Coordinates of C-alpha atoms in Angstrom, one line a residue:
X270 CA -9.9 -3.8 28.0
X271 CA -9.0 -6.5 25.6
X272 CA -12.0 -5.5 22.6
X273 CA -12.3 -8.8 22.1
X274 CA -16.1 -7.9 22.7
X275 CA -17.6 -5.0 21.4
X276 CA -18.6 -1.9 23.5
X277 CA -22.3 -2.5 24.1
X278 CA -22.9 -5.5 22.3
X279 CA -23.7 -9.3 23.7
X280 CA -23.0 -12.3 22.0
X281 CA -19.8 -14.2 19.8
X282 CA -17.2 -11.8 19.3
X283 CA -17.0 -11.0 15.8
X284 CA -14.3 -13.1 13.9
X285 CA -11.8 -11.2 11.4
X286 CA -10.0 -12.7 8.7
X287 CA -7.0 -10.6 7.0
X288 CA -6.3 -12.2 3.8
X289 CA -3.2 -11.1 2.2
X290 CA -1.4 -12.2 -0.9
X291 CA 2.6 -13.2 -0.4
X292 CA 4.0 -10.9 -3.5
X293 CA 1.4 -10.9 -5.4
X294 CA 3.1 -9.3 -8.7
X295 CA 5.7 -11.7 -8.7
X296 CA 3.3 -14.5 -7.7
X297 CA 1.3 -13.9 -10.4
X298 CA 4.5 -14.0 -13.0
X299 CA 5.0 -17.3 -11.5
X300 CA 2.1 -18.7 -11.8
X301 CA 2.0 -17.5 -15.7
X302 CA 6.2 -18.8 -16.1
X303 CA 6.4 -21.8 -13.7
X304 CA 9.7 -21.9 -14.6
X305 CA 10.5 -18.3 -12.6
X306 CA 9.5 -19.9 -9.3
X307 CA 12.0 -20.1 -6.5
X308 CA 14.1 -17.8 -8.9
X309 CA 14.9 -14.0 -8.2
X310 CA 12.5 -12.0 -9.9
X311 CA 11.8 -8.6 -9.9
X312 CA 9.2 -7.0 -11.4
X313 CA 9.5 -3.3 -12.9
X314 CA 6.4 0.0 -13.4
X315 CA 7.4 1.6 -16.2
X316 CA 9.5 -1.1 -17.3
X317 CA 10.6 -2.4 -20.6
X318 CA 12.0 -5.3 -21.2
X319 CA 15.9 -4.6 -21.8
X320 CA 15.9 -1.4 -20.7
X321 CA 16.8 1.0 -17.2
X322 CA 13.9 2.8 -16.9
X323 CA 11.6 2.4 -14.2
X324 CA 11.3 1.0 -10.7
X325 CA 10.6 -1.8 -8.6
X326 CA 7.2 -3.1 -8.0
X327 CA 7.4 -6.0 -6.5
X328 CA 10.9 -8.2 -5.7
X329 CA 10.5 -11.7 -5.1
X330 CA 12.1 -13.3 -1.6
X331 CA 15.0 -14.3 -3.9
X332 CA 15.5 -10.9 -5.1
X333 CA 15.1 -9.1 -2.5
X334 CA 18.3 -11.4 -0.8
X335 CA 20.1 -9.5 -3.0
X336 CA 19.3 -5.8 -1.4
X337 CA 16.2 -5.4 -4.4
X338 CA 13.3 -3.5 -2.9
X339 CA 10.3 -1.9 -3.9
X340 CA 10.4 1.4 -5.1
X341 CA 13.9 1.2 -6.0
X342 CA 15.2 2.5 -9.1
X343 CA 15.4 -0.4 -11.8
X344 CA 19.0 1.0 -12.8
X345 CA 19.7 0.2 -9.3
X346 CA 18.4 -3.1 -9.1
X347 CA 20.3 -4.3 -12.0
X348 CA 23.7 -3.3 -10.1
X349 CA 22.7 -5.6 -7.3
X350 CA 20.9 -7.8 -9.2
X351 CA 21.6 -8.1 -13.5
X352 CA 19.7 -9.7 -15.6
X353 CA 20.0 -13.1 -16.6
X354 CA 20.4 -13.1 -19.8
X355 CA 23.0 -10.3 -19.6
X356 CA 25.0 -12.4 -17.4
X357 CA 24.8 -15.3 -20.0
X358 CA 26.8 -12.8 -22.7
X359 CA 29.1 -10.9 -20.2
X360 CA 31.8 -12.9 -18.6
X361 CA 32.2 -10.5 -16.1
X362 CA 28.8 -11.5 -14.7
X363 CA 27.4 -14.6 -12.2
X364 CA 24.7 -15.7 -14.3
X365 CA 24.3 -17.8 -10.4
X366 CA 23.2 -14.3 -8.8
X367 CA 21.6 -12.6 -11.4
X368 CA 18.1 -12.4 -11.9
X369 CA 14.8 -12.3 -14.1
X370 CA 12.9 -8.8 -14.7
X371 CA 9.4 -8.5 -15.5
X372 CA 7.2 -5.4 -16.4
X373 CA 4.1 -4.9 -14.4
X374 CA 0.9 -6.4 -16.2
X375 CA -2.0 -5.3 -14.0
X376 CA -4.9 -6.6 -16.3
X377 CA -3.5 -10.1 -16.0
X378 CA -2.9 -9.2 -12.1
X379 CA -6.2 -8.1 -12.0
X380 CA -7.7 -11.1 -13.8
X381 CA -5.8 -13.5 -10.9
X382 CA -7.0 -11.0 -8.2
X383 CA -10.9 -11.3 -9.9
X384 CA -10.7 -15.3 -9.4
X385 CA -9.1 -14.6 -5.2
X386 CA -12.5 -13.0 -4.7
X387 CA -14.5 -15.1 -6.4
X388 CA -13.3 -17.7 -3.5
X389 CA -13.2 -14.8 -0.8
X390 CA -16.9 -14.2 -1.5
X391 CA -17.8 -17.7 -1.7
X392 CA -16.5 -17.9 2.2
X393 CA -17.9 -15.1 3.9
X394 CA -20.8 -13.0 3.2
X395 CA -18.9 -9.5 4.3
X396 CA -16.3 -8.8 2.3
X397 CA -14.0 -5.4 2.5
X398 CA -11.2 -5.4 -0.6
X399 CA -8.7 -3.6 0.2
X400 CA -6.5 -3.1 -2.6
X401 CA -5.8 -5.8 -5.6
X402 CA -4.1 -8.7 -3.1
X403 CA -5.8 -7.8 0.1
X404 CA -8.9 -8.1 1.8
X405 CA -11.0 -8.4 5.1
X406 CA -13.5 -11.5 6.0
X407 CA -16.3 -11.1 8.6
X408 CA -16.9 -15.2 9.4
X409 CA -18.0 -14.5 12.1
X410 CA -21.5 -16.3 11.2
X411 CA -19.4 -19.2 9.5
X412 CA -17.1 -20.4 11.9
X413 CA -16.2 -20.5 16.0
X414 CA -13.0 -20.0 17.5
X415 CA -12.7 -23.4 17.5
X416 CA -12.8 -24.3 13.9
X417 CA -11.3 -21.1 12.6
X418 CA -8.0 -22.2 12.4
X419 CA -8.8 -25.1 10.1
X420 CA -11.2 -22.6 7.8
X421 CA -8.4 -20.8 7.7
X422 CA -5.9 -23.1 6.8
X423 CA -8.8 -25.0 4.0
X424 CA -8.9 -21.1 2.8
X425 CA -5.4 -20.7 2.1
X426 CA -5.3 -24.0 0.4
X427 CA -7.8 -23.4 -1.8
X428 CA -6.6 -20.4 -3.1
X429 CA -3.2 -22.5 -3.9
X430 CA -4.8 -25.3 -5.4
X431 CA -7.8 -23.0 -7.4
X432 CA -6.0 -19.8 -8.5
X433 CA -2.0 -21.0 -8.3
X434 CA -0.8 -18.2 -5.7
X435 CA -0.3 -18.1 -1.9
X436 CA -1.8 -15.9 0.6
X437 CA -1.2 -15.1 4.3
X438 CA -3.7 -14.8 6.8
X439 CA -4.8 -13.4 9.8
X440 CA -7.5 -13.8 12.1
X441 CA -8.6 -11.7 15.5
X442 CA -11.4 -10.4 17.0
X443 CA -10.6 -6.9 15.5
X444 CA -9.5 -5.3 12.1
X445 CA -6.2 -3.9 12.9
X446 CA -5.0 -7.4 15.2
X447 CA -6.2 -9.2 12.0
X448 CA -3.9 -7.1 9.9
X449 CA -1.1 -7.5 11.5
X450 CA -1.8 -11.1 12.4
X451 CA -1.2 -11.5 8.5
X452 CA 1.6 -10.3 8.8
X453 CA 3.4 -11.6 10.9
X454 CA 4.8 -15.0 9.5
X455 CA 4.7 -14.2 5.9
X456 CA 5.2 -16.2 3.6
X457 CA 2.7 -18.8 3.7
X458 CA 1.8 -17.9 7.0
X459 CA -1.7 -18.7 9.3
X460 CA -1.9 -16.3 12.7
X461 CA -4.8 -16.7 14.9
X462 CA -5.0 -14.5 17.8
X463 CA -8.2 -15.5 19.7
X464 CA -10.2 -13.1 22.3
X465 CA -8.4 -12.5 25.2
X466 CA -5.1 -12.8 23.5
X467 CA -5.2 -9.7 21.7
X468 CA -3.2 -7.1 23.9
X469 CA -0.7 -9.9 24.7
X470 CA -0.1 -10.8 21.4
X471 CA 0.9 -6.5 20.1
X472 CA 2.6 -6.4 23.7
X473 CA 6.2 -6.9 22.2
X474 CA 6.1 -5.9 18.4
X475 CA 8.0 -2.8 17.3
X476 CA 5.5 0.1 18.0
X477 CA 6.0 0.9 14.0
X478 CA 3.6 -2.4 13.7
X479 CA 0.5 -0.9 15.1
X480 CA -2.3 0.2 13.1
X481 CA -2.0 4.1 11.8
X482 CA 1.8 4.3 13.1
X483 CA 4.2 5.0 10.2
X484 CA 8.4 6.2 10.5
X485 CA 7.6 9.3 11.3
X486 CA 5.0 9.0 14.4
X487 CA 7.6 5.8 15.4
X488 CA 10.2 8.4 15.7
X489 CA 8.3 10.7 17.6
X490 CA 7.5 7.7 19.8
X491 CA 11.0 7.1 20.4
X492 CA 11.6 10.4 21.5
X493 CA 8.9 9.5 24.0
X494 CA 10.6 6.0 25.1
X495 CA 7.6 4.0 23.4
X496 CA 9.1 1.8 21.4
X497 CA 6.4 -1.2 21.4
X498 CA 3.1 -1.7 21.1
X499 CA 3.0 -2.4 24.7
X500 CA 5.1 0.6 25.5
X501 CA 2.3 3.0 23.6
X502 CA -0.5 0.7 25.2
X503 CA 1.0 1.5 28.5
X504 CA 1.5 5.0 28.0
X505 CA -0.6 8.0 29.2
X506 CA -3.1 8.9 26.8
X507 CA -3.2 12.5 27.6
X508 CA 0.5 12.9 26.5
X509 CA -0.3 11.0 23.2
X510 CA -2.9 13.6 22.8
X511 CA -1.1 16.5 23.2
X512 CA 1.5 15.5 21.4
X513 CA -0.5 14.1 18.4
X514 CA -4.2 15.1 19.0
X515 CA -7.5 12.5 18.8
X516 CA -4.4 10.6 16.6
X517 CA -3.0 9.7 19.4
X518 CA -5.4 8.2 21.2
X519 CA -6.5 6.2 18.4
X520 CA -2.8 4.4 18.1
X521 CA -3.3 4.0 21.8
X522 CA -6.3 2.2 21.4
X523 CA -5.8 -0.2 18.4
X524 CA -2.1 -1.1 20.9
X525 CA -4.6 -2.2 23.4
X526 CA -6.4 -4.2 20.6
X527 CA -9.3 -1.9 21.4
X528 CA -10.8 -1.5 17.9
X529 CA -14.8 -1.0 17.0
X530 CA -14.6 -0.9 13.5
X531 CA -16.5 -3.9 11.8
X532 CA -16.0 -5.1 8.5
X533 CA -18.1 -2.8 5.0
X534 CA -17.5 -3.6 2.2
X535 CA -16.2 -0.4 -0.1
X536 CA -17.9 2.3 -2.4
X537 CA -16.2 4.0 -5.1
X538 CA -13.0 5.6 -4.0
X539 CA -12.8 9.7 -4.2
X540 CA -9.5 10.1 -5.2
X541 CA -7.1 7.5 -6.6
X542 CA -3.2 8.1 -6.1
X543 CA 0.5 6.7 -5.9
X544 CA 3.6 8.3 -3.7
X545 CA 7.5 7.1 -3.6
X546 CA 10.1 7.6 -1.4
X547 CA 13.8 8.4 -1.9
X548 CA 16.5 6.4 -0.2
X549 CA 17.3 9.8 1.1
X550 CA 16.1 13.3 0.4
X551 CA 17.3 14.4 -3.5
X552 CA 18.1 17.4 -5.3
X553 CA 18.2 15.7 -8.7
X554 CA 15.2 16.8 -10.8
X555 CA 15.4 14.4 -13.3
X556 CA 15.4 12.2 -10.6
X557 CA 12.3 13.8 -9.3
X558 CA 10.5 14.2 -12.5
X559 CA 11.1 10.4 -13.7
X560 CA 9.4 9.4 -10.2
X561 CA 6.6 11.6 -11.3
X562 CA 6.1 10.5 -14.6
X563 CA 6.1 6.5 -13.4
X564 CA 3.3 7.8 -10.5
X565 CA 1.6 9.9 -13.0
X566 CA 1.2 6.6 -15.5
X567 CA 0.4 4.2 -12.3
X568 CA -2.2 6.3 -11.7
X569 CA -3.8 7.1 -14.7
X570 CA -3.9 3.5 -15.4
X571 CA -5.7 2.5 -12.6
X572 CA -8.3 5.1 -13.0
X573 CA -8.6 3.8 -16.6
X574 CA -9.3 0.0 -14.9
X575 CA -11.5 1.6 -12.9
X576 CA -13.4 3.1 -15.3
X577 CA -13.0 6.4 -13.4
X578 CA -12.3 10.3 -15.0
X579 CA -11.3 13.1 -12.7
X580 CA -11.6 16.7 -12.3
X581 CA -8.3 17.3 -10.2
X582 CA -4.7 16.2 -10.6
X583 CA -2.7 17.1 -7.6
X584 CA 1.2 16.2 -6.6
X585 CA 2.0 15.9 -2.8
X586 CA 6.3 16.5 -2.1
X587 CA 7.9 15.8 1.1
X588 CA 10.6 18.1 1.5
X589 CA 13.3 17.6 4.8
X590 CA 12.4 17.5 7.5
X591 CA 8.9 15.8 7.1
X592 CA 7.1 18.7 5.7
X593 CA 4.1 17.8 3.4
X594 CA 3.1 20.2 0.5
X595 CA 0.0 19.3 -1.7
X596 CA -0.4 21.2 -5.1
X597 CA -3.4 20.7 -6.9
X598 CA -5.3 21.6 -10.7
X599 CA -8.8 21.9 -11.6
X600 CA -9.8 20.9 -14.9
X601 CA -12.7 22.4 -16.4
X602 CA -15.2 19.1 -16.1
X603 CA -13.7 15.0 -15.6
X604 CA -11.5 13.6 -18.0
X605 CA -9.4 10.3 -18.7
X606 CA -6.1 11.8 -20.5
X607 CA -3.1 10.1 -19.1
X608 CA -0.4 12.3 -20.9
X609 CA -2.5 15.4 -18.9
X610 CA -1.8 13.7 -15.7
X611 CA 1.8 13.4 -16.2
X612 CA 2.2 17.2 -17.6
X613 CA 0.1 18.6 -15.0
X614 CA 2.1 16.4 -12.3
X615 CA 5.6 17.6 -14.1
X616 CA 4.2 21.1 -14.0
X617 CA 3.6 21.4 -10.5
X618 CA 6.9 19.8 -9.3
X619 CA 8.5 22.7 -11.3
X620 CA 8.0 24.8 -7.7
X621 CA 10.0 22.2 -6.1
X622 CA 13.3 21.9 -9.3
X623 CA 15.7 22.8 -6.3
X624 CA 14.4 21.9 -3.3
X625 CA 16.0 18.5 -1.6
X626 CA 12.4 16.3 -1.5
X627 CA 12.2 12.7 0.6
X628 CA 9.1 11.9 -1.1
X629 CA 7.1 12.8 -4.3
X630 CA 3.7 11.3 -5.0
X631 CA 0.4 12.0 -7.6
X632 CA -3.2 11.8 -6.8
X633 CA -6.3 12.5 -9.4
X634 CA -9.8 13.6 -7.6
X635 CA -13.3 14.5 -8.1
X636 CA -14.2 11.2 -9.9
X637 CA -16.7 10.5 -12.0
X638 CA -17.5 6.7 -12.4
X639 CA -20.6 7.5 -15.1
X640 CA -20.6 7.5 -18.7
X641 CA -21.1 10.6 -19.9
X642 CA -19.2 12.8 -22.4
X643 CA -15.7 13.9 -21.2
X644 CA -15.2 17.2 -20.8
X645 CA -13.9 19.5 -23.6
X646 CA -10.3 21.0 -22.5
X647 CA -10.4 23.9 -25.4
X648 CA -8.6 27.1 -23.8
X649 CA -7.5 24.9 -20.9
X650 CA -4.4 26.7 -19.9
X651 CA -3.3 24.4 -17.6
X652 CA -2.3 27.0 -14.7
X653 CA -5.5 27.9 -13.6
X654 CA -7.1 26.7 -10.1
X655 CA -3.8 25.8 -8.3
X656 CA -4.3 25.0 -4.7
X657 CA -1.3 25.2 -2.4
X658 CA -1.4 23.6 1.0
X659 CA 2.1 22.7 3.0
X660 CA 1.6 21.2 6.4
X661 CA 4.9 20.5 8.7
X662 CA 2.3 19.2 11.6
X663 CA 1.2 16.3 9.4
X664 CA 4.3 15.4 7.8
X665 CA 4.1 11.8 6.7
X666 CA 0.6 11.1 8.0
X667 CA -1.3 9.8 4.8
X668 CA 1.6 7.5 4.6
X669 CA 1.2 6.6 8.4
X670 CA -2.4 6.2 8.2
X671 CA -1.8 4.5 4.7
X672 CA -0.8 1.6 6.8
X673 CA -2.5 -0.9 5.7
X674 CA -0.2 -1.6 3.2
X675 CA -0.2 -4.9 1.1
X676 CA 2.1 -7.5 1.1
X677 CA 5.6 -6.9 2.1
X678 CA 7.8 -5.6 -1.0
X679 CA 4.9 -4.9 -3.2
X680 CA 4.3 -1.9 -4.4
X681 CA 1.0 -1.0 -2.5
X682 CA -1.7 1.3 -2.1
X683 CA -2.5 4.3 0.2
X684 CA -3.7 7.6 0.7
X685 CA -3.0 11.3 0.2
X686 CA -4.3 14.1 2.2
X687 CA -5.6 13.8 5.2
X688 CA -9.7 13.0 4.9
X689 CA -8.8 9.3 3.8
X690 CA -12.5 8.1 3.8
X691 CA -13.4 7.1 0.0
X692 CA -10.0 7.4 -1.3
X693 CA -8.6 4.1 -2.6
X694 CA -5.6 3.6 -0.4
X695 CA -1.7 0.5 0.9
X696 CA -0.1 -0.3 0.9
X697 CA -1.1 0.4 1.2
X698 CA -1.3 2.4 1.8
X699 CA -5.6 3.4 4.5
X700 CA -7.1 5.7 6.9
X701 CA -8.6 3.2 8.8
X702 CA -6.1 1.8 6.9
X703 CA -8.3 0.8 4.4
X704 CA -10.8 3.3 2.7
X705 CA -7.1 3.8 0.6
X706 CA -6.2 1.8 -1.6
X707 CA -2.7 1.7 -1.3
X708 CA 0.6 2.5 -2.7
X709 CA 3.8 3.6 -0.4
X710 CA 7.1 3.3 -2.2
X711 CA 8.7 2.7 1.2
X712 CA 7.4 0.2 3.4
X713 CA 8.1 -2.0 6.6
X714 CA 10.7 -4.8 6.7
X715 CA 11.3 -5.2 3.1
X716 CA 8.7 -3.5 1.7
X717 CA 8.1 -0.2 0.3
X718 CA 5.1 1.2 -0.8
X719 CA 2.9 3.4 -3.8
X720 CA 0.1 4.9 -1.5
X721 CA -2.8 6.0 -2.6
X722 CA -3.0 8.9 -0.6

């Protein structure tokens, strides 16, 4: 069956709109420097302007020409890609392919995001927000198949016209069809896959593209000669599940566009987190540790914007082949104390100083949104209460799951752990791909990703 109609239910088939913002970072550095438009840009988390430090957030399409990706290393970025004002004092530099770096400012981010939803809102009475430059529409009161494309296209142009950035957009009779609908003709771009259509429409995309299916169940799939969405439609569901459990059933089912979830909007997340991925697995503990640190002060921030303290703080490393250990520290009662964050985070990657690690990432838990006294950290030793968990079975699934990343190249939000229901997870990245709020630092074509886990 196609889903376009719910299991059980008579009546339209719900209408799903996937509105996600082209590089939203940079878009929002463009908006504020008109000037930067059209020009490589590149904008850095734990950046400084003139300095190395740090890593790519977001890259601009320009930028990212030049081999700049999200999640890189900023010193790496400015070998492919110097600065522009460098390259005005240094002969030996193209000031024609060099570029401008910005450091992340997520209150003014937030501030543009605050006036998307204030239209998003205005044009659909569900709303799901997904992370800061993504969310999901149920119109399915508002418009018909027939006018949908033109909402759509009035949506996008308001956004332009009213807020100054440009978002993509998706629209299907399901959730994960919508998202990748979004997707799929970015920048700028306006998908509409109507009932019917649904199965036809995954048939040929890389099998990587379906909801829940990250590198390393793709792999896996290849081993299995499924290497579309139309191949893993197509396949037998009792090998999927034998191979990856319920899991595998599910990818089956969103492949056939077969998807029940309606669009609710979100609670308060349990557990807020970032994770990064190498280019390839690393020995280099500095290199490890700086990683942490930059997660540990993404995600400290965040829970600062969201008015959030937390009881746990927990590191996840990836170590070859895809084998997923989780450490984690109980504090005594909820806090907000970023600098405890990053030296609990530093302190647990200590057990991994000489192991080779693909992917490091930091997630704080057991949230408290109310606001009541912090607790008092006297005699805290700071080693007590360490869970250990390692998991070579489930390598790589928060990120998998974490799939509903935001826009390409951006820095998104995800989940970590395996329960991703509450957590704010990219790109993304989400669980159902959403209930994360997300942020891979290694993402699909051109993007990477900081998942909240």
């Amino acid at each position: 069956m196609d889903a376009a109609r719910l299991p059980g239910t008579s009546g339209p088939e719900q209408i799903v709109a996937h509105v996600d913002m082209d590089c939203f970072y940079a878009a929002c550095e463009q908006r504020r420097e008109p000037a930067l438009r059209g020009e490589p840009l590149v904008v850095g988390m734990g950046y400084e302007n003139g300095t190395t430090h740090g890593a790519v957030a977001t890259a601009s399409y320009e930028a990212r020409a030049y081999g700049v990706e999200s999640a890189m290393a900023i010193s790496e970025a400015l070998e492919r890609l110097p600065r522009k004002v460098d390259a005005v004092e240094d002969p030996d530099l193209d000031v024609e392919d060099a570029g401008f770096y910005r450091p992340v400012d997520m209150d003014f981010y937030e501030s543009v995001a605050a006036d998307v939803r204030e239209i998003l809102h205005a044009e659909a009475a569900v709303v799901r927000e997904v992370s800061i430059d993504e969310a999901y529409l149920d119109v399915t009161d508002r418009v018909s198949w027939e006018t949908v494309d033109s909402w759509a296209q009035d949506l996008k142009d308001t956004i332009e016209s009213a807020v100054g950035v440009v978002a993509s957009v998706g629209v299907a009779p399901t959730m994960s069809a919508a998202k990748v609908a979004s997707d799929r003709d970015k920048p700028d771009g306006l998908v509409v896959v109507e009932p019917g259509d649904v199965r036809e429409f995954f048939a040929d995309l890389p099998v990587e593209d379906v909801h829940g299916v990250g590198p390393v169940t793709a792999s896996e799939l290849d081993s299995l000669d499924i290497e579309t969405a139309g191949d893993l439609a197509a396949a037998d569901p009792e090998l999927l599940a034998d191979r990856f459990g319920e899991r595998g059933r599910e990818i089956r089912r969103y492949a056939r566009g077969e998807d029940e979830r309606s669009v609710t909007p979100k609670g308060d997340p349990k557990s807020l987190s970032r994770e990064s991925a190498f280019t390839e697995a690393t020995t280099d503990s500095e290199a490890k540790c700086r990683q942490v640190r930059t997660l540990a002060e993404a995600v400290a921030d965040r829970a600062r914007r969201k008015g959030a303290r937390y009881q746990t703080i927990g590191i996840k490393v990836v170590t070859p082949p895809f084998d997923v250990n989780t450490r984690a520290r109980s504090l005594p009662g909820p806090v907000e104390e970023p600098d405890l964050v990053k030296r609990v985070a530093l302190d647990l990657l200590g057990e991994f100083d000489d192991d080779p690690v693909r992917k490091v990432g930091v997630r704080v838990s057991n949230l408290d949104f109310s606001a009541g006294e912090q607790a008092n950290l006297d005699g805290f030793s700071g080693d007590a209460r360490t869970e250990e968990t390692s998991d070579s079975s489930v390598a790589d699934n928060s990120s998998e799951r974490a799939k509903e990343q935001n826009e390409e190249g951006q820095v998104g939000l995800g989940t970590f752990g395996g329960n991703d229901e509450g957590n704010e997870a990219a790109g993304d990245a989400a669980n159902e791909g959403e209930d994360t709020v997300s942020t891979n630092i290694s993402l699909p074509p051109g993007q990477t990703t900081l998942t909240d886990f």
